[in-house]
Short mmCIF file of C-alpha atoms and ligand atoms in Angstrom, two decimals:
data_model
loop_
_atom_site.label_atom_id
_atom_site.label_comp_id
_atom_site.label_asym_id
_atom_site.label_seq_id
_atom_site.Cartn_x
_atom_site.Cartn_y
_atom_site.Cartn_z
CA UNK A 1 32.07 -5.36 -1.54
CA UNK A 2 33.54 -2.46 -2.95
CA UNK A 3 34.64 0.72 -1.43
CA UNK A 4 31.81 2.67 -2.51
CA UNK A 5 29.55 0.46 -1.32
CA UNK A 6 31.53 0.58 1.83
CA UNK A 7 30.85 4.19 2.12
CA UNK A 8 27.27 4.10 1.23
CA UNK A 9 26.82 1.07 3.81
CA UNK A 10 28.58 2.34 6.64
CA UNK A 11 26.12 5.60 7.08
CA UNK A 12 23.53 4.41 6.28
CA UNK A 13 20.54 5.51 8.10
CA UNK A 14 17.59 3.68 10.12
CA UNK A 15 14.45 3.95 12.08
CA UNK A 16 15.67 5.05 15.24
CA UNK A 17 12.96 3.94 17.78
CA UNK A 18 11.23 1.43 18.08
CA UNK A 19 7.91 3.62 17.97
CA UNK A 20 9.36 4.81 14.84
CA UNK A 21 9.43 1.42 12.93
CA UNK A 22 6.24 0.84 13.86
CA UNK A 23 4.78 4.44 12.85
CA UNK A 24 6.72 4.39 9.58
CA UNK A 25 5.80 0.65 8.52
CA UNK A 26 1.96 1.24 9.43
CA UNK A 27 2.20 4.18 7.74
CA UNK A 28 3.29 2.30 4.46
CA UNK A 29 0.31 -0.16 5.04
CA UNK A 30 -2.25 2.41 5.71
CA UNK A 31 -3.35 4.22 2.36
CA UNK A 32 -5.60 4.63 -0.33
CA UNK A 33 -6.13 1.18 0.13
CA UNK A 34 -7.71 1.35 3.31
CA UNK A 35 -10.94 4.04 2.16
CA UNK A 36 -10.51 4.25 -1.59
CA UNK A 37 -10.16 -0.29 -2.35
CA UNK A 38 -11.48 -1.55 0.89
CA UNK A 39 -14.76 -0.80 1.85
CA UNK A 40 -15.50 -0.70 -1.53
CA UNK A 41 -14.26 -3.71 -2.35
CA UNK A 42 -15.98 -5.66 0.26
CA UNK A 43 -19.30 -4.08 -0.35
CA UNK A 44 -18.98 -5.36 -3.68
CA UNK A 45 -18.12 -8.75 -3.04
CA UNK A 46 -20.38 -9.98 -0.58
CA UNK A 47 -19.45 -8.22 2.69
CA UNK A 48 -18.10 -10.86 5.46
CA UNK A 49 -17.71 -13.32 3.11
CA UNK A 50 -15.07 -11.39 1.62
CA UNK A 51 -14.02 -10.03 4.34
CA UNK A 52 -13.24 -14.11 5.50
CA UNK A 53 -11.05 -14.45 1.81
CA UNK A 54 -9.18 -11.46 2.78
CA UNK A 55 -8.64 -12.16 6.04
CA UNK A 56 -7.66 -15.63 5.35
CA UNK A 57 -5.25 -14.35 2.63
CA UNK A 58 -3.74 -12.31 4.78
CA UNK A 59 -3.23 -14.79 7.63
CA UNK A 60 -1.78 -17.40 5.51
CA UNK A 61 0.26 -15.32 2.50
CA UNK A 62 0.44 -11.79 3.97
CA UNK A 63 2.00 -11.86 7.29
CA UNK A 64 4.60 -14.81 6.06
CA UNK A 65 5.54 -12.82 3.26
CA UNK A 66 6.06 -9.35 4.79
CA UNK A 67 8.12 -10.82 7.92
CA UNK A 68 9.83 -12.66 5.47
CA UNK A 69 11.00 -9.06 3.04
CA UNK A 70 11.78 -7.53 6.30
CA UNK A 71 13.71 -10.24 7.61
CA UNK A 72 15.97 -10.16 4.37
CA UNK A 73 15.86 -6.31 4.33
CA UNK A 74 17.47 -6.31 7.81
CA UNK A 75 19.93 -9.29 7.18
CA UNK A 76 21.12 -6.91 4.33
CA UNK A 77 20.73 -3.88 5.29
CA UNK A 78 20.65 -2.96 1.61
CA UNK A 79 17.72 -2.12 -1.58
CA UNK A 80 15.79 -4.91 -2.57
CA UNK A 81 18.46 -5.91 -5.59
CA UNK A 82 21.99 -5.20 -3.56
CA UNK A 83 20.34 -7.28 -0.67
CA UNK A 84 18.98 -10.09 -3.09
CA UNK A 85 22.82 -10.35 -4.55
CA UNK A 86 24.51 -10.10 -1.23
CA UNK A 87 22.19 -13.02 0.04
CA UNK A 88 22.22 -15.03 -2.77
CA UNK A 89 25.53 -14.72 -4.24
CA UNK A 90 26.70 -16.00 -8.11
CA UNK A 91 23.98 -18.26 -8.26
CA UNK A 92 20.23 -18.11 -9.78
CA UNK A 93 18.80 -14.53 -10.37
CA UNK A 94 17.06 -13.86 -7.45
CA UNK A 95 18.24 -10.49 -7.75
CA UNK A 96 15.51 -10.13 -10.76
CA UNK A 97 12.80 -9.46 -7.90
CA UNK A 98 14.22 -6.57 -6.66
CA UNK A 99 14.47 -4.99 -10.57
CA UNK A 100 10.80 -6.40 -10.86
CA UNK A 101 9.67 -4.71 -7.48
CA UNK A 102 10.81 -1.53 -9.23
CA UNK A 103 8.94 -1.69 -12.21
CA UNK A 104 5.94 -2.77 -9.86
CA UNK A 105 6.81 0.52 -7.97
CA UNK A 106 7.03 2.53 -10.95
CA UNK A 107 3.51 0.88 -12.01
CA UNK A 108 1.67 1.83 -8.59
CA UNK A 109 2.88 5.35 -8.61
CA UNK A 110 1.53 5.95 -11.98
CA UNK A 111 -1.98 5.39 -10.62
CA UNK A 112 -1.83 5.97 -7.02
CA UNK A 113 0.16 9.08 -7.23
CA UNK A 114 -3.14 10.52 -9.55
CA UNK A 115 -6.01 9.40 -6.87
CA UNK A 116 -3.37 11.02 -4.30
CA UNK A 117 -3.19 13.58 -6.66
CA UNK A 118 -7.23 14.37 -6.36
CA UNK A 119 -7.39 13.95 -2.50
CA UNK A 120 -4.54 17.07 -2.15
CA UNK A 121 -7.16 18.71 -4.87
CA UNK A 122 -10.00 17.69 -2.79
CA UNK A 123 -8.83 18.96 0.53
CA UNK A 124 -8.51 22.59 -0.76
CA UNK A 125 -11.95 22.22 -2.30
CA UNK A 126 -13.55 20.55 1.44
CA UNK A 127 -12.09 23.63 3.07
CA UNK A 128 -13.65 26.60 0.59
CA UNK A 129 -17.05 24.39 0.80
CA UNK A 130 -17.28 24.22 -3.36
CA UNK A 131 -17.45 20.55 -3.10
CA UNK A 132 -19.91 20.67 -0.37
CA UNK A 133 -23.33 20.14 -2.32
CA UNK A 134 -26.06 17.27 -1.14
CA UNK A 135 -27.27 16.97 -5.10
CA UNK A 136 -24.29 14.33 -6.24
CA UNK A 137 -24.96 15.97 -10.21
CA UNK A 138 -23.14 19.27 -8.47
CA UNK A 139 -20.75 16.89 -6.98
CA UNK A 140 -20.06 14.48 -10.51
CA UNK A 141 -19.65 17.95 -12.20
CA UNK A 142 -16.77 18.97 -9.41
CA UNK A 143 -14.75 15.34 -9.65
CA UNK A 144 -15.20 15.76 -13.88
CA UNK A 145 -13.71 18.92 -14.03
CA UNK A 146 -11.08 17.68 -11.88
CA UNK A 147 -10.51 14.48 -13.55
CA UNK A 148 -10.98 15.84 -17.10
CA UNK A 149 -8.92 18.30 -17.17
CA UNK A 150 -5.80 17.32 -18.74
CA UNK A 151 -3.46 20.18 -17.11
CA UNK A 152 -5.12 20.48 -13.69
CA UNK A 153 -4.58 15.95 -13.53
CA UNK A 154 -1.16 16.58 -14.54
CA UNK A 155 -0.25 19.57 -12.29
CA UNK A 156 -1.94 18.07 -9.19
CA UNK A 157 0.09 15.05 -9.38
CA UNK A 158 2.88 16.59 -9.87
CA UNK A 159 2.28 18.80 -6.36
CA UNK A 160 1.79 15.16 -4.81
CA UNK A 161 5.31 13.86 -6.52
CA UNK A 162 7.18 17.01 -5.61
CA UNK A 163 5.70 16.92 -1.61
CA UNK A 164 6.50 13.62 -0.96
CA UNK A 165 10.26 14.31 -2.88
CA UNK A 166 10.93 16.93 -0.24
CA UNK A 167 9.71 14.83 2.93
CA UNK A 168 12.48 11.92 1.23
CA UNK A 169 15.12 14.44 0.47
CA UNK A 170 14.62 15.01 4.64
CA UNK A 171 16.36 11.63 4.49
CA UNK A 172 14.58 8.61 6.37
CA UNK A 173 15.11 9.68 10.21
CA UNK A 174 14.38 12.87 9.74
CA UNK A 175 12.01 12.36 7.18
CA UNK A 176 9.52 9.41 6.55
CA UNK A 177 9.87 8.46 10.47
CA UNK A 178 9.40 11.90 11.92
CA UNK A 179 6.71 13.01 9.52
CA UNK A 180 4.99 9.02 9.73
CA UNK A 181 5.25 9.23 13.99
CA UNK A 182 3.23 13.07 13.69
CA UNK A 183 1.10 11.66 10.98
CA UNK A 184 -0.38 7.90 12.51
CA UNK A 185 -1.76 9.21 15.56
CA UNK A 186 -3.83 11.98 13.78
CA UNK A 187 -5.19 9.47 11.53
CA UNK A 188 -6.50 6.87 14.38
CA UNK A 189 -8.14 10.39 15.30
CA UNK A 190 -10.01 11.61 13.02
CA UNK A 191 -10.27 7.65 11.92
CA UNK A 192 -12.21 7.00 15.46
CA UNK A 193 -14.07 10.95 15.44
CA UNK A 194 -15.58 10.40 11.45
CA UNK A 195 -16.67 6.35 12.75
CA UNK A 196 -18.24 7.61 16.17
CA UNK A 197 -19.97 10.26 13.58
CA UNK A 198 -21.57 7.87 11.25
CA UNK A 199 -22.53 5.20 13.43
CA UNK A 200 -24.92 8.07 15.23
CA UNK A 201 -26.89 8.27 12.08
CA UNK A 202 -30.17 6.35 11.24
CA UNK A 203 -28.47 4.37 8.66
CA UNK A 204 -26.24 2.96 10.42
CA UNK A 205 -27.45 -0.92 10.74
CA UNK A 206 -28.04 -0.92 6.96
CA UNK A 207 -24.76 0.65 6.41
CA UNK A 208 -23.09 -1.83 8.87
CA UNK A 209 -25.08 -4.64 7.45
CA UNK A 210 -24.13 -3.67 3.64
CA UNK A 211 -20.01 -4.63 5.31
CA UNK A 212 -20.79 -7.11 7.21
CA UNK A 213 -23.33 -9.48 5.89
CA UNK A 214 -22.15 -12.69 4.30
CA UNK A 215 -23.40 -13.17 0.74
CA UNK A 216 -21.81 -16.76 -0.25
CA UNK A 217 -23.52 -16.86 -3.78
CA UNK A 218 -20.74 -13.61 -4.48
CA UNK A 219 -17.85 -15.82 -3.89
CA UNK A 220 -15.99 -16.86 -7.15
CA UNK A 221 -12.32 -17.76 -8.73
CA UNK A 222 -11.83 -13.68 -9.59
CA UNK A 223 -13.03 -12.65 -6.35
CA UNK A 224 -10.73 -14.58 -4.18
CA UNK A 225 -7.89 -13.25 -6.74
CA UNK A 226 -9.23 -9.64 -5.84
CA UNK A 227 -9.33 -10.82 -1.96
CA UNK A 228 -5.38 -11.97 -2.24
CA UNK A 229 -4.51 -9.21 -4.29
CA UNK A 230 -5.96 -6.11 -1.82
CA UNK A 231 -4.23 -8.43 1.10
CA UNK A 232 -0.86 -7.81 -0.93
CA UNK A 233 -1.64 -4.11 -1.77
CA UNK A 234 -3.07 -3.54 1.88
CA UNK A 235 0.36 -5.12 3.28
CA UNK A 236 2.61 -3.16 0.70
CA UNK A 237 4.21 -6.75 -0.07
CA UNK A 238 5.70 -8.64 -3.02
CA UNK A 239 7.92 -5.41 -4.72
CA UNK A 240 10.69 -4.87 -2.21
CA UNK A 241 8.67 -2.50 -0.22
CA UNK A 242 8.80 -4.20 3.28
CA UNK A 243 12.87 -5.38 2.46
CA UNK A 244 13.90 -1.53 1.64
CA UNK A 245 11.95 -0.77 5.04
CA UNK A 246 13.30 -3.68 6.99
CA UNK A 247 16.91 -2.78 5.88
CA UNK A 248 16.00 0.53 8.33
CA UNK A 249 15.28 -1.42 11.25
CA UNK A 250 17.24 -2.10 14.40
CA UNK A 251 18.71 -5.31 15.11
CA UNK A 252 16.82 -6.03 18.24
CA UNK A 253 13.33 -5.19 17.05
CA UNK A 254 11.44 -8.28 17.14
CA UNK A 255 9.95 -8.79 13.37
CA UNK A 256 6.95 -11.10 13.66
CA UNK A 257 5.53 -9.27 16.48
CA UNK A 258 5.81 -5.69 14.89
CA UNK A 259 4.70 -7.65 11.49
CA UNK A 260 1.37 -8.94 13.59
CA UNK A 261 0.57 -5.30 15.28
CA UNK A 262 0.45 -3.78 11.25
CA UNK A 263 -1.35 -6.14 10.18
CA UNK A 264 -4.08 -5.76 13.33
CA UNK A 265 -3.44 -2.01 13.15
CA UNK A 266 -4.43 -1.55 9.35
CA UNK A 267 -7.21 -4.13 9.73
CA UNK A 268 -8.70 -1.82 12.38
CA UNK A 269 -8.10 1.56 10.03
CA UNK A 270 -9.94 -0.48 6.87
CA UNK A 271 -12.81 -1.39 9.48
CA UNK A 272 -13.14 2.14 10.54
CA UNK A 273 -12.93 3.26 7.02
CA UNK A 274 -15.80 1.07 5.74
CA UNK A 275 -17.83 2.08 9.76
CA UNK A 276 -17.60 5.96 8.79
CA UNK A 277 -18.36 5.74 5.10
CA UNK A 278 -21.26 3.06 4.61
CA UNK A 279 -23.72 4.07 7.64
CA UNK A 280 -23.99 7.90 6.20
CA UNK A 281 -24.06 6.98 2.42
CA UNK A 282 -27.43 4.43 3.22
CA UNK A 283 -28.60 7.49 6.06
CA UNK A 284 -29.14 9.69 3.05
CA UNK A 285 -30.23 7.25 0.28
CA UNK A 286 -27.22 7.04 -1.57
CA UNK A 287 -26.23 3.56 -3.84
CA UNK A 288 -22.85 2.04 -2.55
CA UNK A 289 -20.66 2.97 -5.48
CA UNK A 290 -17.30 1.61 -6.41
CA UNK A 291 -13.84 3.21 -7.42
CA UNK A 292 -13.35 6.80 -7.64
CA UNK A 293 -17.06 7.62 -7.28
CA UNK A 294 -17.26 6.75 -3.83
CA UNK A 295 -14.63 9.13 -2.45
CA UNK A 296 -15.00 11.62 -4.57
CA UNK A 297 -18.88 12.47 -5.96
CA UNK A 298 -21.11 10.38 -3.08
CA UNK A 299 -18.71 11.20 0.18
CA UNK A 300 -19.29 15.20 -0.78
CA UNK A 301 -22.82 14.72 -1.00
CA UNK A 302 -23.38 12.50 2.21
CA UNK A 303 -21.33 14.86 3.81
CA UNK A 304 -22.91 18.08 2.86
CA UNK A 305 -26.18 16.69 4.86
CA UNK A 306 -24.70 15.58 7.56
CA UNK A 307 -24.77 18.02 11.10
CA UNK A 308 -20.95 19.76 11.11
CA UNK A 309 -20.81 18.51 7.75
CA UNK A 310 -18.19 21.04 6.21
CA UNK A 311 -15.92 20.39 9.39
CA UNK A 312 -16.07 16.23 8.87
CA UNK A 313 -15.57 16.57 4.88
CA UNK A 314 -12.51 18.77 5.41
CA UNK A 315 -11.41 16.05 8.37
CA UNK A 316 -12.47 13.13 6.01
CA UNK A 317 -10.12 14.50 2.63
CA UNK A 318 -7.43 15.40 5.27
CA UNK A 319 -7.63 12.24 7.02
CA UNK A 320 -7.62 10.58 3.41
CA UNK A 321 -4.22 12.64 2.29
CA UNK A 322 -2.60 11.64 5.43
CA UNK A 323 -2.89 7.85 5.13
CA UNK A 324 -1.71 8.24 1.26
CA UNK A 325 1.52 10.24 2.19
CA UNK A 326 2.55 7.39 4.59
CA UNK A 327 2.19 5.55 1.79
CA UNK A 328 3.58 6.89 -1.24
CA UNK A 329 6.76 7.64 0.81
CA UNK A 330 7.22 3.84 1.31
CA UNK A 331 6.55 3.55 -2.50
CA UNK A 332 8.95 6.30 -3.75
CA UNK A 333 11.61 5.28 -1.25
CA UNK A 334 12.37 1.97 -3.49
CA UNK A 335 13.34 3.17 -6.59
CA UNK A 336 14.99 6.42 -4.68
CA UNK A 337 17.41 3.40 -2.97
CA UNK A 338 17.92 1.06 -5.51
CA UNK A 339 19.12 4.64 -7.97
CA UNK A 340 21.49 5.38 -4.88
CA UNK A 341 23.30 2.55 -3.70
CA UNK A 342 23.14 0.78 -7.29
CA UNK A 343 24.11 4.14 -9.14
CA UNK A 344 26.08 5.23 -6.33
CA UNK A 345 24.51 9.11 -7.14
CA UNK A 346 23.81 11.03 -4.00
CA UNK A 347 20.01 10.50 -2.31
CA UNK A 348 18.85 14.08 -3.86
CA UNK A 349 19.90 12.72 -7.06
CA UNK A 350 18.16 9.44 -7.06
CA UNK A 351 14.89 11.68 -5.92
CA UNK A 352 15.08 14.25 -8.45
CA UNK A 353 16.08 10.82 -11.17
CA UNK A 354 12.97 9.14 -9.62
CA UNK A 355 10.27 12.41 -9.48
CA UNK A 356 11.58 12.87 -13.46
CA UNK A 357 10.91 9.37 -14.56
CA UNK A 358 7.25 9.33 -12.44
CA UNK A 359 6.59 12.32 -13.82
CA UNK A 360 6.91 10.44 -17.33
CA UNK A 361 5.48 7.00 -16.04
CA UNK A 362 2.28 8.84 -14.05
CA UNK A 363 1.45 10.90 -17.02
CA UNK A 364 -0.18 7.80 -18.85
CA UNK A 365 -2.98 6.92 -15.80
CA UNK A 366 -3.43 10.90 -15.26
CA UNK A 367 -4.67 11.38 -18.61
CA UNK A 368 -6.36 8.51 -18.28
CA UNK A 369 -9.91 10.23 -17.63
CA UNK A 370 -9.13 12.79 -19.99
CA UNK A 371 -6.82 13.09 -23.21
CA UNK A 372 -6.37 9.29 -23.11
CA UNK A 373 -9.68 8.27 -22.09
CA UNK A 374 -10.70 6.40 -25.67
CA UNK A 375 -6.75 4.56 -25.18
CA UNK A 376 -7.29 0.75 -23.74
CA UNK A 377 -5.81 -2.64 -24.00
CA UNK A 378 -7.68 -5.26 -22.67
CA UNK A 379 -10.71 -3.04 -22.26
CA UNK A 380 -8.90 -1.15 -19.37
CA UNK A 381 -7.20 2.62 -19.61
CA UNK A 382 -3.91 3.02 -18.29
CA UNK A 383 -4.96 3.95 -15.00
CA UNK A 384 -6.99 0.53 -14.54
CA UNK A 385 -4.86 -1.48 -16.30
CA UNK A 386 -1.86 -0.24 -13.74
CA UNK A 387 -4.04 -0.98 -10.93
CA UNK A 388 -5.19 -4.62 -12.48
CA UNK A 389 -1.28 -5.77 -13.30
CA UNK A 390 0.08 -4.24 -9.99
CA UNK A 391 -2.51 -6.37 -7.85
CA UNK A 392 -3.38 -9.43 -9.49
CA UNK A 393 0.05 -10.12 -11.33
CA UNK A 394 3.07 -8.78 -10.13
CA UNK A 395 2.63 -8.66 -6.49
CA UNK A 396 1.17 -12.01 -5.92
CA UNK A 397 4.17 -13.08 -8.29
CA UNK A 398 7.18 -10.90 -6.38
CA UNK A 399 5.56 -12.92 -3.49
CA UNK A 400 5.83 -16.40 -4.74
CA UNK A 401 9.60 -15.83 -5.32
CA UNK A 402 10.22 -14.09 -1.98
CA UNK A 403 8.55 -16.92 -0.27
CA UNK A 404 10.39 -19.28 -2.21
CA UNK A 405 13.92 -18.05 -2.11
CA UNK A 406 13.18 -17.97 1.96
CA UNK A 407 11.95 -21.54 2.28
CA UNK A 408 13.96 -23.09 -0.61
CA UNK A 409 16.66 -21.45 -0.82
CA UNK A 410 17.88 -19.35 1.97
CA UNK A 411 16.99 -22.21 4.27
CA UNK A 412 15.45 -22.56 7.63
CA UNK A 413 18.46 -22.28 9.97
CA UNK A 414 19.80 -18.72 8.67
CA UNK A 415 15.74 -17.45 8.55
CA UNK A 416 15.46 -18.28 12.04
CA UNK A 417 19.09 -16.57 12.79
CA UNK A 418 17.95 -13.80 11.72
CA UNK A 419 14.71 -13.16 13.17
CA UNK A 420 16.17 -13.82 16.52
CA UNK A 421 18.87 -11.56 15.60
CA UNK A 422 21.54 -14.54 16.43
CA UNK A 423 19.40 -16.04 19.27
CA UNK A 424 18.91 -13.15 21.56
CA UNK A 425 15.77 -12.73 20.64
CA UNK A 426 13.42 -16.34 21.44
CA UNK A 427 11.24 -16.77 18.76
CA UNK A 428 12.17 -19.64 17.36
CA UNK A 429 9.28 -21.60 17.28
CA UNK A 430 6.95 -18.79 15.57
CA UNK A 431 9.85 -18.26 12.91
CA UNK A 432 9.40 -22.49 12.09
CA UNK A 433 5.87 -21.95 11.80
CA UNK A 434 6.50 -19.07 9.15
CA UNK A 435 9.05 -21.18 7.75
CA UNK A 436 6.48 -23.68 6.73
CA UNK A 437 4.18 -21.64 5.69
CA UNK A 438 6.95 -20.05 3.52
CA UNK A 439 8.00 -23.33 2.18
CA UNK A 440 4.59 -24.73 1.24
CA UNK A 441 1.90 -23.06 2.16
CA UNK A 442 1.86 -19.03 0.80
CA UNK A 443 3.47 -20.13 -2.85
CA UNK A 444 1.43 -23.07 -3.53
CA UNK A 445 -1.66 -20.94 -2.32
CA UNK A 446 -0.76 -18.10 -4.76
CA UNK A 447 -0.47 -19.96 -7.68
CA UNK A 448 -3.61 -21.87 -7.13
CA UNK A 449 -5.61 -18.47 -6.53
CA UNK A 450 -3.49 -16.51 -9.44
CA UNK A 451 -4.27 -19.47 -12.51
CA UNK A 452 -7.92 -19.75 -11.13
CA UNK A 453 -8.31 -16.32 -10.93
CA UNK A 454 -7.02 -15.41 -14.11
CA UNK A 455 -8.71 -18.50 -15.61
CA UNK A 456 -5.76 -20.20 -16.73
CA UNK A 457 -6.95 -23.87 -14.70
N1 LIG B 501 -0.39 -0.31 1.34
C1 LIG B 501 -0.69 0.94 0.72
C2 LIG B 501 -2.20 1.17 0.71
O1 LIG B 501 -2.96 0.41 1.17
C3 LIG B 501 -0.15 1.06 -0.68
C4 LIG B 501 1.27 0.68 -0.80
C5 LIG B 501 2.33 1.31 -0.24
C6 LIG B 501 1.77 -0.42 -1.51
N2 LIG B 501 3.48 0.65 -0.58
C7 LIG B 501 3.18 -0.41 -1.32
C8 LIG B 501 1.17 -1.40 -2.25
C9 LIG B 501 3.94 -1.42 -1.89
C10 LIG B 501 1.95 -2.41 -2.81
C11 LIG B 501 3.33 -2.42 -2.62
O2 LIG B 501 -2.65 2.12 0.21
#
């Protein structure tokens, strides 16, 4: 190694509690995904019969796949590409998933940054009560004039980029894990206070029933694709995510069992997501939109009927902005590593490099719904087509390789060394389980559901 990677390695910084790698990974999980793709999602697809895909997904490809990046971040306490090299020296290019995990990063940002983008808007407009109209024609005219207006798309997500710069240029002790620790407990708040809310409301079994009931005839190649592909997004897995966050934890931290509590812990905040939005939009006669339209033109409306309304739409778009800045941090914090240690520029340089290039890459999906609106391939806009690839393709595809360079390549004996950091921790037996499932299970399962879903078999 050479002596500037020496220097680089030898302060680098971590979690430094235990509390803390748990705050900061959750908060990486938790996002848009949980109330903008989720409940949407599943209402969409046939309720618990999605709910069983996705649930099933992540089981069997999610939880194997993110203990797996974290157990080769910590091994090499490095980005996604140094690590890959370090662990799989001179020999095939396994390094390639860390530079495709960046593109995949760059790809996400483009679109998530935007939605994040409207939230921050939104927040301002919940707390001076312009949004807060129960006709949803007053509230389609707010989100258009948002959405389709090419400076104001622009400028907001540029706000976003900038905010979450200056929590990264904190560093990652002092910045994603203090700010995640303050942030995850507010959002199980207002999480449990917006549920406890709805479900007092008339609609509530319909709303609950709209989630939750099966409806088999739904199920089909594409939807079990989108089922695998939210489990991926949900779990932040298959772009280097989870290996640049596992590189920050501590040796003794035991990785399948803080693995297992995200996973629970995000189920829970998607299931309280889809409990406080469905029950009020069937209490007030609403349809169960998809996409945008759900967050941002029938929540206002619901809301503005609903007793304390103004209070729970400002706690709703706050509640919203917190769970996105958990995770865009995780998101920015890959290519802000891989442009320090690979570069070997300072960390404010590789976040000013990264907020210049996403200001570049975003600009595509935020003019998306405005000066680029007519501009599609495939029949998608930018912003769609970012959020298709980055699903569907490249994350279910960083996670075939990362399962396969564990189970075929790295081997079984050095997996298990590391997850019991050297035998001092005993969890040997779980770690062969998620071998297997490493080995044979997860990649064969992705493939299958990737060429039927994308009707290739
Ligand atoms: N998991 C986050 C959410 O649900 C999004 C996210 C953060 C992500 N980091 C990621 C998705 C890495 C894929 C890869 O909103």
């Amino acid at each position: 190694m050479s002596q500037s990677n020496n220097r680089i390695n030898s302060k680098r910084e971590g979690f430094s509690s235990s509390f803390g790698v748990l705050a900061a990974t959750l908060g990486s999980a938790v996002g848009l995904g949980n109330i903008w793709k989720f409940p949407s999602l599943t209402g969409a697809n046939g309720g618990a019969s999605f709910l069983l895909i996705y649930l099933l997904s992540t089981l069997m490809i999610g939880l194997p796949v993110m203990i797996a990046e974290i157990t080769l971040g910590r091994k090499a306490k490095a980005n996604p590409i140094t690590a890959l090299r370090t662990l799989a020296p001179g020999r095939l290019p396994w390094w390639l998933i860390g530079v495709s995990g960046m593109a995949a990063a760059f790809l996400i940002l483009s679109f998530y940054s935007e939605v994040v983008a409207w939230v921050f808007a939104y927040v301002l407009k919940a707390v001076n009560g312009s949004i807060l109209s129960s006709d949803p024609a007053v509230t389609l005219a707010a989100f258009d004039t948002l959405s389709r207006d090419p400076v104001q798309s622009l400028l907001w997500q540029w706000v976003v980029l900038v905010f979450i710069g200056g929590i990264l240029l904190c560093g990652v002790t002092k910045g994603i894990e203090a700010i995640t620790k303050k942030l995850m407990p507010l959002l199980f708040l207002l999480l449990l206070l917006l549920g406890g809310a709805s479900l007092t409301l008339d609609g509530a079994a319909q709303g609950l029933g709209f989630l939750f009931n099966p409806e088999w005839s739904k199920l089909s190649a594409s939807v079990v694709l989108t089922a695998m592909g939210l489990a991926f997004f949900k779990l932040s897995i298959g772009m280097g995510t989870m290996m640049t966050y596992g590189s920050y934890f501590r040796d003794d931290q035991n990785i399948p069992v803080t693995a297992f509590r995200v996973m629970c812990a995000d189920l829970c905040v998607s299931l309280l997501a889809g409990i406080a939005i469905f029950p009020a939009v069937f209490t007030f006669g609403f349809e169960p939109s998809s996409g945008p339209s759900l967050v941002f033109i029938t929540i206002p409306a619901v809301f503005a009927q609903m007793p304390m309304g103004h209070v729970l739409m400002v706690m709703f778009f706050v509640l919203t902005a917190v769970a996105a800045t958990g995770a865009m941090l995780s998101l920015m914090e890959v290519p802000v590593v891989i442009l320090h240690e690979r570069l070997g520029i300072s960390r404010s340089k590789a976040i000013m490099a990264t907020l210049v290039l996403l200001m570049v890459a975003g600009s595509g999906a935020a003019l998306s719904h405005s000066t680029l609106s007519e501009f599609k391939v495939a029949g998608l806009t930018m912003f769609d087509l970012a959020d298709y690839l980055s699903s569907n393709i490249l994350l279910p595809t960083g996670g075939i390789f990362i399962a396969l360079f564990v189970g075929w390549f790295w081997g079984v004996d050095r997996f298990i060394q590391a997850l019991s950091n050297q035998g001092q921790l005993s969890n040997a037996t779980v770690a062969r389980a998620i071998f297997f499932l490493l080995r044979y299970v997860s990649p064969a399962l992705i493939l299958l559901v990737m060429l039927q879903g994308l009707d290739l078999i």
